[in-house]
Amino acid sequence: MLVARTASAGRRTLAVVLRAVLATALPAATPVVATATPAAASPEDPVANLWWVRCQEESEPFSDEPYILLNGQQIASGNNIDPGKKFYFFGNSEQHFNGEAVLVLELWEDDGIWGDDHLGNFYVYASNLGAGEVESYVFGNGEYILHYTVT
């Protein structure tokens, strides 16, 4: 009888201890849903002010027909571009970085039915904020200079 009582008392004691452990341990083990604290207001996103692209050397024996793509969209083009000639970013000169550190501008040359040639990429860095007038270069199959500022 003593064994039964001890076993029974032990089970009751175990049950009480388990309830106490679960009552204190489960709230700590329960996942806590955190809400993000809004970040402090950041300064306005920098803007690349794209001014012009100058041809230093054509990519083919005759004049080039270069164009610029940003995120797959054409933002500038030129016709019959020879060394020393520029083409401009009319209506598309201001490009926002949208939180990115660099804008990659693809330089292409329109070859009509023969397919277009990728001449290279211009890289415009947000870190040039306030640096004044800056240039980026594509030297390879043709030579071109992009002139810009970041404000």
Short mmCIF file of C-alpha atoms in Angstrom, two decimals:
data_model
loop_
_atom_site.label_atom_id
_atom_site.label_comp_id
_atom_site.label_asym_id
_atom_site.label_seq_id
_atom_site.Cartn_x
_atom_site.Cartn_y
_atom_site.Cartn_z
CA MET A 1 0.00 0.00 0.00
CA LEU A 2 2.81 2.34 0.80
CA VAL A 3 4.36 1.69 -2.61
CA ALA A 4 1.05 2.38 -4.34
CA ARG A 5 0.59 5.54 -2.35
CA THR A 6 4.13 6.61 -3.06
CA ALA A 7 3.72 5.81 -6.73
CA SER A 8 0.42 7.62 -6.81
CA ALA A 9 1.83 10.53 -4.86
CA GLY A 10 4.86 10.51 -7.15
CA ARG A 11 2.64 10.70 -10.22
CA ARG A 12 0.71 13.58 -8.72
CA THR A 13 3.96 15.31 -7.83
CA LEU A 14 5.29 14.64 -11.33
CA ALA A 15 2.10 16.04 -12.85
CA VAL A 16 2.33 19.18 -10.71
CA VAL A 17 5.99 19.63 -11.59
CA LEU A 18 5.28 19.11 -15.31
CA ARG A 19 2.45 21.66 -15.22
CA ALA A 20 4.76 24.15 -13.53
CA VAL A 21 7.57 23.52 -16.02
CA LEU A 22 5.23 23.76 -19.01
CA ALA A 23 3.60 26.90 -17.65
CA THR A 24 6.97 28.63 -17.39
CA ALA A 25 8.80 27.07 -20.37
CA LEU A 26 6.11 27.25 -23.05
CA PRO A 27 5.70 31.01 -23.08
CA ALA A 28 9.46 31.30 -23.66
CA ALA A 29 9.33 28.69 -26.42
CA THR A 30 6.30 30.19 -28.14
CA PRO A 31 7.34 32.13 -31.24
CA VAL A 32 7.14 35.86 -30.81
CA VAL A 33 5.87 37.86 -33.74
CA ALA A 34 8.06 40.93 -34.00
CA THR A 35 6.99 44.09 -35.68
CA ALA A 36 9.62 46.05 -37.52
CA THR A 37 10.45 49.43 -36.18
CA PRO A 38 10.41 51.89 -39.04
CA ALA A 39 13.88 53.01 -40.04
CA ALA A 40 14.84 56.57 -39.45
CA ALA A 41 14.01 58.80 -42.39
CA SER A 42 16.79 58.48 -44.94
CA PRO A 43 17.97 61.33 -47.11
CA GLU A 44 16.35 61.61 -50.51
CA ASP A 45 17.50 59.03 -53.04
CA PRO A 46 20.36 60.38 -55.20
CA VAL A 47 19.61 61.30 -58.81
CA ALA A 48 21.95 60.72 -61.74
CA ASN A 49 21.82 63.69 -64.10
CA LEU A 50 22.87 62.20 -67.45
CA TRP A 51 24.12 64.93 -69.78
CA TRP A 52 25.62 63.46 -72.93
CA VAL A 53 27.62 60.68 -74.55
CA ARG A 54 30.53 61.58 -76.81
CA CYS A 55 31.98 59.27 -79.45
CA GLN A 56 35.77 59.02 -79.38
CA GLU A 57 35.96 56.28 -82.02
CA GLU A 58 33.23 54.53 -84.01
CA SER A 59 32.59 50.82 -83.63
CA GLU A 60 32.49 50.35 -87.42
CA PRO A 61 34.01 51.97 -90.53
CA PHE A 62 31.09 54.39 -90.99
CA SER A 63 29.03 56.45 -88.55
CA ASP A 64 27.50 54.73 -85.52
CA GLU A 65 23.85 54.72 -84.46
CA PRO A 66 24.35 54.23 -80.70
CA TYR A 67 21.61 53.95 -78.08
CA ILE A 68 21.48 53.54 -74.32
CA LEU A 69 19.35 51.06 -72.35
CA LEU A 70 18.58 51.29 -68.65
CA ASN A 71 16.69 48.32 -67.20
CA GLY A 72 15.82 47.25 -70.74
CA GLN A 73 14.32 50.63 -71.70
CA GLN A 74 15.90 52.91 -74.28
CA ILE A 75 16.66 56.29 -72.70
CA ALA A 76 18.87 57.93 -75.37
CA SER A 77 20.05 57.45 -78.94
CA GLY A 78 22.06 59.11 -81.65
CA ASN A 79 22.19 58.93 -85.46
CA ASN A 80 25.24 59.24 -87.68
CA ILE A 81 27.60 59.65 -84.74
CA ASP A 82 31.24 60.20 -85.68
CA PRO A 83 34.27 60.90 -83.46
CA GLY A 84 33.78 64.11 -81.50
CA LYS A 85 29.98 64.11 -81.87
CA LYS A 86 27.65 63.88 -78.86
CA PHE A 87 24.13 62.67 -78.28
CA TYR A 88 21.94 63.74 -75.38
CA PHE A 89 19.41 62.37 -72.89
CA PHE A 90 16.44 64.55 -73.84
CA GLY A 91 13.54 63.90 -71.47
CA ASN A 92 15.40 61.07 -69.68
CA SER A 93 18.32 62.92 -68.12
CA GLU A 94 17.25 62.37 -64.48
CA GLN A 95 17.49 58.76 -63.33
CA HIS A 96 16.89 57.74 -59.70
CA PHE A 97 19.05 55.11 -58.01
CA ASN A 98 16.04 53.68 -56.09
CA GLY A 99 18.23 52.42 -53.28
CA GLU A 100 20.82 50.88 -55.61
CA ALA A 101 24.52 51.79 -55.44
CA VAL A 102 25.07 51.81 -59.20
CA LEU A 103 23.12 52.34 -62.42
CA VAL A 104 24.26 50.19 -65.32
CA LEU A 105 23.66 51.84 -68.70
CA GLU A 106 24.05 49.50 -71.65
CA LEU A 107 25.59 51.01 -74.79
CA TRP A 108 24.41 49.42 -78.05
CA GLU A 109 24.96 50.17 -81.72
CA ASP A 110 22.04 49.74 -84.11
CA ASP A 111 23.05 47.65 -87.13
CA GLY A 112 19.56 47.33 -88.57
CA ILE A 113 18.84 43.94 -90.13
CA TRP A 114 22.31 42.63 -89.17
CA GLY A 115 21.52 42.76 -85.44
CA ASP A 116 22.71 45.22 -82.83
CA ASP A 117 26.13 45.22 -81.19
CA HIS A 118 26.59 45.55 -77.43
CA LEU A 119 29.52 47.95 -77.13
CA GLY A 120 29.77 47.86 -73.33
CA ASN A 121 28.32 49.30 -70.13
CA PHE A 122 28.58 52.67 -68.45
CA TYR A 123 28.56 52.55 -64.63
CA VAL A 124 27.06 55.49 -62.74
CA TYR A 125 27.78 55.34 -58.99
CA ALA A 126 25.60 56.87 -56.27
CA SER A 127 28.84 57.38 -54.29
CA ASN A 128 29.65 60.23 -56.72
CA LEU A 129 26.97 62.28 -54.95
CA GLY A 130 28.19 65.88 -54.85
CA ALA A 131 31.44 65.11 -56.71
CA GLY A 132 30.60 67.48 -59.56
CA GLU A 133 30.95 66.46 -63.19
CA VAL A 134 31.99 62.82 -63.64
CA GLU A 135 32.69 60.61 -66.66
CA SER A 136 32.26 56.90 -67.34
CA TYR A 137 33.97 55.13 -70.23
CA VAL A 138 33.34 52.35 -72.71
CA PHE A 139 36.54 51.50 -74.56
CA GLY A 140 36.56 48.39 -76.70
CA ASN A 141 34.55 47.97 -79.87
CA GLY A 142 34.21 51.72 -80.27
CA GLU A 143 35.07 54.33 -77.65
CA TYR A 144 32.47 56.40 -75.85
CA ILE A 145 32.37 58.73 -72.84
CA LEU A 146 29.28 59.36 -70.66
CA HIS A 147 29.20 62.73 -68.88
CA TYR A 148 27.02 63.01 -65.72
CA THR A 149 26.57 64.38 -62.20
CA VAL A 150 24.90 62.88 -59.11
CA THR A 151 22.78 65.16 -56.93
#
